[in-house]
Coordinates of C-alpha atoms and ligand atoms in Angstrom, one line a residue:
M1 CA 0.0 0.0 0.0
N2 CA 1.3 3.5 -0.8
T3 CA 0.9 6.6 1.2
H4 CA -1.4 9.4 -0.1
F5 CA 0.7 12.1 1.4
N6 CA 4.3 12.5 2.5
R7 CA 3.7 14.7 5.5
A8 CA 0.9 15.0 8.1
V9 CA 0.5 17.0 11.3
S10 CA -1.9 16.3 14.1
S11 CA -2.4 17.4 17.7
A12 CA -4.2 15.9 20.7
P13 CA -5.2 17.3 24.1
A14 CA -4.1 16.4 27.6
K15 CA -6.7 15.4 30.2
V16 CA -7.4 15.9 33.9
I17 CA -9.4 13.6 36.1
L18 CA -12.0 15.8 37.7
F19 CA -13.5 13.2 40.0
G20 CA -13.2 9.6 40.9
E21 CA -9.6 8.5 40.3
H22 CA -8.5 5.3 42.1
F23 CA -12.1 4.4 43.0
V24 CA -12.7 3.9 39.3
V25 CA -10.3 0.9 39.4
Y26 CA -13.0 -0.8 41.6
N27 CA -15.9 -0.1 39.4
N28 CA -16.8 3.3 40.6
P29 CA -17.5 6.2 38.1
A30 CA -14.9 8.8 37.2
I31 CA -15.3 12.2 35.4
V32 CA -12.5 13.1 33.0
T33 CA -12.1 16.1 30.7
A34 CA -9.8 17.0 27.9
I35 CA -8.0 20.3 28.4
N36 CA -6.6 22.9 26.0
K37 CA -2.9 21.8 26.3
R38 CA -1.7 19.7 23.4
I39 CA 0.9 17.4 22.0
R40 CA 1.6 18.1 18.3
V41 CA 3.1 15.4 16.0
Q42 CA 4.5 16.0 12.6
A43 CA 5.1 12.9 10.5
Q44 CA 7.3 13.0 7.4
V45 CA 7.7 9.8 5.3
S46 CA 11.3 8.9 4.4
D47 CA 12.7 6.4 1.9
K48 CA 14.9 4.8 4.6
S49 CA 13.1 2.2 6.6
N50 CA 13.9 3.8 9.9
I51 CA 11.8 5.3 12.7
N52 CA 13.3 8.6 13.8
I53 CA 11.7 10.5 16.6
R54 CA 12.6 13.8 18.2
S55 CA 10.8 15.3 21.2
G56 CA 12.5 18.1 23.0
E57 CA 15.8 16.8 24.3
N58 CA 14.9 13.1 23.7
S59 CA 15.5 11.3 20.4
L60 CA 15.4 7.8 19.0
S61 CA 16.6 6.6 15.6
V62 CA 16.1 2.8 14.9
P63 CA 15.3 0.5 12.1
I64 CA 11.5 0.0 11.8
N65 CA 11.6 -3.7 12.6
S66 CA 13.5 -3.2 15.9
N67 CA 12.0 -5.2 18.8
D68 CA 10.8 -3.9 22.1
K69 CA 13.7 -5.5 24.0
Y70 CA 16.2 -3.6 21.9
I71 CA 14.5 -0.2 22.5
M72 CA 14.4 -0.9 26.3
S73 CA 18.1 -1.6 26.3
L74 CA 18.9 1.9 25.1
D75 CA 19.4 5.1 27.2
N76 CA 16.6 6.9 29.1
S77 CA 16.2 9.5 26.4
S78 CA 15.3 6.8 23.9
I79 CA 13.2 4.7 26.2
A80 CA 11.0 7.8 26.9
L81 CA 9.9 7.6 23.2
F82 CA 9.0 3.9 23.4
P83 CA 5.2 4.6 23.2
I84 CA 5.6 6.7 20.1
F85 CA 7.9 4.1 18.5
K86 CA 5.2 1.4 19.2
C87 CA 2.5 3.5 17.5
A88 CA 4.6 4.1 14.4
K89 CA 5.7 0.5 14.1
H90 CA 2.1 -0.7 14.5
V91 CA 0.7 1.6 11.8
F92 CA 3.4 0.7 9.3
K93 CA 3.0 -3.0 10.0
E94 CA -0.8 -2.7 9.6
K95 CA -0.4 -0.9 6.3
N96 CA 2.1 -3.6 5.2
I97 CA 4.9 -1.1 4.6
S98 CA 8.5 -2.2 5.1
N99 CA 10.4 -0.2 2.5
L100 CA 9.7 3.2 3.9
G101 CA 10.3 4.9 7.2
V102 CA 9.1 8.0 9.1
N103 CA 10.5 11.1 10.8
L104 CA 8.4 12.2 13.8
E105 CA 8.8 15.6 15.4
I106 CA 6.9 15.9 18.7
D107 CA 6.1 19.2 20.3
S108 CA 4.4 19.1 23.7
Q109 CA 2.7 21.6 26.0
I110 CA 1.9 18.8 28.5
P111 CA 4.3 18.1 31.5
H112 CA 5.2 14.5 31.4
G113 CA 4.7 12.0 34.3
E114 CA 2.3 14.3 36.3
G115 CA -1.0 12.6 35.6
L116 CA -2.1 14.9 32.7
G117 CA -2.3 12.1 30.1
S118 CA 0.8 13.0 28.1
S119 CA 1.5 9.4 27.1
A120 CA -2.1 8.9 25.9
A121 CA -2.1 12.2 24.0
S122 CA 1.2 11.3 22.3
C123 CA -0.2 7.9 21.2
V124 CA -3.4 9.5 19.9
S125 CA -1.6 12.3 18.1
T126 CA 1.0 9.9 16.6
V127 CA -1.6 7.4 15.4
A128 CA -3.7 10.2 13.9
A129 CA -0.8 11.8 12.0
L130 CA 0.3 8.4 10.7
Y131 CA -3.2 7.2 9.6
S132 CA -3.8 10.5 7.9
L133 CA -0.9 9.7 5.5
F134 CA -3.1 6.9 4.2
S135 CA -6.8 8.0 4.6
D136 CA -9.2 10.5 6.1
L137 CA -9.4 11.0 9.9
D138 CA -11.4 8.2 11.5
K139 CA -11.6 9.0 15.2
N140 CA -13.0 5.6 16.2
L141 CA -10.0 3.9 14.6
I142 CA -7.6 6.3 16.1
Y143 CA -9.1 5.7 19.6
E144 CA -9.1 1.9 19.3
T145 CA -5.5 1.8 18.0
A146 CA -4.1 4.3 20.6
R147 CA -6.0 2.5 23.4
I148 CA -4.3 -0.8 22.5
M149 CA -0.9 0.9 22.1
E150 CA -1.3 2.5 25.6
Q151 CA -2.3 -0.9 27.1
N152 CA 1.1 -2.2 25.9
I153 CA 2.6 0.4 28.2
H154 CA 0.1 0.6 31.1
S155 CA -1.5 -2.9 31.2
N156 CA -4.3 -1.7 33.5
S157 CA -5.3 1.3 31.5
S158 CA -9.0 1.9 31.3
G159 CA -8.7 3.7 28.0
V160 CA -10.3 6.8 29.4
D161 CA -7.2 9.0 28.7
C162 CA -7.1 8.0 25.0
Y163 CA -10.9 8.4 24.8
V164 CA -11.0 12.1 25.9
S165 CA -7.8 12.9 24.0
T166 CA -9.4 11.5 20.8
F167 CA -12.9 12.8 21.1
G168 CA -12.4 15.8 23.5
G169 CA -15.0 17.0 26.0
I170 CA -16.0 15.9 29.4
V171 CA -17.0 12.3 30.0
N172 CA -18.5 10.3 32.8
F173 CA -16.8 6.9 32.7
E174 CA -18.4 3.9 34.4
P175 CA -16.3 0.7 33.9
D176 CA -19.4 -1.5 33.3
K177 CA -21.4 1.1 31.3
G178 CA -18.7 3.0 29.2
F179 CA -18.5 6.7 28.4
R180 CA -21.2 9.3 28.5
S181 CA -20.7 12.9 27.5
I182 CA -21.4 15.7 30.0
R183 CA -22.4 19.1 28.5
P184 CA -21.9 21.8 31.2
K185 CA -24.3 24.7 31.2
K186 CA -21.4 27.2 31.5
K187 CA -17.7 27.5 30.9
F188 CA -15.5 26.4 33.8
T189 CA -11.9 27.6 34.3
L190 CA -9.3 25.5 36.0
L191 CA -5.8 26.1 37.2
V192 CA -3.5 23.1 36.9
G193 CA -0.5 23.2 39.3
T194 CA 2.3 20.7 38.8
S195 CA 4.4 19.8 41.8
G196 CA 7.4 18.5 39.7
I197 CA 7.2 15.3 41.7
K198 CA 6.9 12.5 39.1
H199 CA 4.8 9.6 40.1
S200 CA 4.4 6.0 38.9
T201 CA 0.7 5.3 38.4
G202 CA 1.3 1.5 38.7
K203 CA 3.0 1.9 42.1
V204 CA 0.3 4.2 43.6
V205 CA -2.4 1.9 42.3
S206 CA -0.8 -1.1 44.0
Q207 CA -0.5 0.9 47.3
V208 CA -4.2 1.6 47.1
R209 CA -4.9 -2.1 46.5
Q210 CA -3.0 -2.9 49.7
F211 CA -4.9 -0.2 51.6
R212 CA -8.1 -1.7 50.3
E213 CA -7.1 -5.3 51.4
K214 CA -6.2 -4.1 54.9
N215 CA -9.1 -1.6 55.4
S216 CA -12.0 -3.0 53.4
T217 CA -14.7 -1.3 55.5
V218 CA -13.0 2.1 55.3
F219 CA -12.4 1.7 51.6
K220 CA -16.1 0.8 51.0
D221 CA -17.2 3.9 52.8
L222 CA -14.8 6.2 50.9
S223 CA -15.8 4.5 47.7
S224 CA -19.5 5.1 48.2
K225 CA -18.8 8.7 49.2
A226 CA -16.8 9.2 45.9
E227 CA -19.7 7.8 43.9
V228 CA -22.1 10.3 45.5
I229 CA -19.7 13.1 44.7
C230 CA -19.5 12.1 41.0
K231 CA -23.3 12.1 40.8
R232 CA -23.6 15.5 42.4
A233 CA -20.8 16.8 40.2
I234 CA -22.7 15.9 37.1
S235 CA -25.8 17.8 38.4
S236 CA -23.7 20.8 39.3
M237 CA -22.1 20.9 35.8
N238 CA -25.5 20.5 34.1
E239 CA -26.8 23.4 36.3
G240 CA -23.7 25.5 35.9
D241 CA -23.2 25.7 39.7
E242 CA -19.6 26.7 40.0
S243 CA -19.5 27.1 43.8
E244 CA -21.0 23.6 44.4
L245 CA -18.6 22.1 41.8
G246 CA -15.7 23.7 43.7
N247 CA -16.9 22.3 47.1
L248 CA -17.2 18.8 45.5
L249 CA -13.6 19.0 44.2
T250 CA -12.3 19.7 47.8
E251 CA -14.5 16.9 49.2
N252 CA -13.2 14.5 46.7
H253 CA -9.6 15.5 47.6
K254 CA -10.3 14.7 51.3
L255 CA -11.3 11.2 50.3
L256 CA -8.0 10.8 48.3
S257 CA -6.0 12.1 51.3
L258 CA -7.7 9.5 53.5
L259 CA -6.8 6.9 50.9
G260 CA -3.1 7.9 51.5
V261 CA -2.4 9.1 47.9
S262 CA -1.7 12.8 48.7
H263 CA 1.7 14.3 49.3
P264 CA 3.0 17.2 51.4
E265 CA 3.8 19.3 48.3
I266 CA 0.3 18.6 46.9
E267 CA -1.3 19.7 50.2
K268 CA 0.7 22.9 49.9
L269 CA -0.5 23.6 46.4
I270 CA -4.1 23.0 47.4
E271 CA -3.9 25.2 50.5
I272 CA -2.3 28.1 48.4
S273 CA -5.1 27.8 45.8
L274 CA -7.9 27.8 48.4
D275 CA -6.3 30.7 50.3
N276 CA -6.2 32.8 47.1
G277 CA -9.7 32.5 45.8
A278 CA -10.1 29.0 44.3
L279 CA -13.6 27.6 44.7
G280 CA -12.2 24.1 45.3
A281 CA -9.1 22.0 44.6
K282 CA -7.9 18.5 44.5
L283 CA -5.1 16.3 43.3
T284 CA -5.7 14.8 39.9
G285 CA -4.5 11.4 38.7
A286 CA -2.7 8.8 40.7
G287 CA -1.3 11.3 43.3
K288 CA 1.8 10.9 45.6
G289 CA 3.1 13.9 43.6
G290 CA 1.9 14.9 40.1
A291 CA -0.6 17.7 39.7
V292 CA -3.5 19.5 41.4
I293 CA -6.6 21.2 39.8
A294 CA -8.3 24.2 41.2
L295 CA -11.6 25.6 40.0
I296 CA -11.5 29.4 39.9
P297 CA -14.2 32.0 39.1
Q298 CA -13.8 32.9 35.4
D299 CA -14.0 36.6 35.9
S300 CA -11.0 36.8 38.2
S301 CA -8.9 34.0 36.7
K302 CA -6.0 36.2 35.7
E303 CA -5.7 37.9 39.2
I304 CA -5.9 34.5 41.0
L305 CA -3.3 33.0 38.6
A306 CA -0.9 35.9 39.3
K307 CA -1.3 35.5 43.1
I308 CA -1.0 31.7 43.1
G309 CA 1.7 31.6 40.4
S310 CA 4.2 33.5 42.6
G311 CA 4.3 30.6 45.1
P312 CA 5.5 27.0 44.8
G313 CA 4.5 24.7 41.9
K314 CA 4.1 25.6 38.2
W315 CA 0.6 26.8 37.3
M316 CA -1.3 27.1 34.1
L317 CA -4.7 28.3 33.2
V318 CA -6.7 25.7 31.3
E319 CA -10.1 25.4 29.7
F320 CA -12.0 22.3 28.7
D321 CA -11.2 21.1 25.2
Y322 CA -14.1 20.0 23.0
D323 CA -12.1 19.3 19.8
G324 CA -10.1 16.2 20.7
V325 CA -7.6 15.1 18.1
I326 CA -7.3 17.4 15.1
L327 CA -5.2 17.5 11.9
G328 CA -3.0 20.4 11.1
Ligands
PMV401 O1 -2.1 7.9 35.3 P1 -2.8 9.0 36.0 O2 -1.9 9.7 37.0 O3 -3.6 9.9 35.1 O4 -3.9 8.3 37.0 C1 -4.5 7.2 36.7 C2 -5.9 7.1 37.4 C3 -6.1 6.0 38.4 O5 -7.5 6.0 38.7 C4 -5.3 6.2 39.6 C5 -5.7 4.6 37.8 C6 -6.6 4.2 36.6 O6 -6.2 3.3 35.9 O7 -7.8 4.6 36.5

């Protein structure tokens, strides 16, 4: 099969978990949204059957038929690009192409390893750019492929990161029911603060599993409270009730602290945001480091960012993204 184009560019958004992380692993709901920070991938076909990837300071240049073990034996800067390599190799194999290669340039606005879905967004964006060399954009195909690629990397991945990165918007995810879109009545503005402390989702998830085994009654109680919070959060978004939504974020954070997944630096960021006018705040993602989200009143977002931004953590103003993956 031949490519239709030699070059394609696509970008896909990051995500934040608004409500329900960890409990979602045990069949509870979670609410996740795409945010307007993106990873952009430019794919250029080359006549040498190599995969060359450049992303900031990281780079990888290997024959297209290299195996996983070989990539994992390279230096950290190459290993960081393993998910992107997997996506490229997969698409070329599926299209039965062995005589060509590809140069991939990655440009990211998403901090890595802080629970903002950078790995999912890079898979979605890479797969989209590569498929668009052959045919029109098919979001269902992009989602399915990126989800499988991500599962190669995080075997327990629910697919929710890839889903919101592909389709955009806010979704209520229930493991046994799937994804349902939420359409809030008004625009919400969030601050995302990153602590700079990288976390390993797998490690934190297994700590929570141990907590659950040792404290099953406490876990059940926290879990049912988290479920109620998710339901109330859907209503407050539907009604555009900013102040109730803020309170629910803080309530959800308290449950996560009791679960043992917060961190002193995260507590600091939450306290600073609440002291400076946030309507509510919580950690987002696996915790034990990573990022926090704070809901702030839209009309004073710039002033609040200026105040909070002068303290610890790195802060950015974000809005919900409704586009998902796009070309160009
Ligand atoms: O990988 P992160 O930091 O976005 O967090 C994963 C969310 C968890 O609920 C902790 C795990 C999961 O698979 O849902």
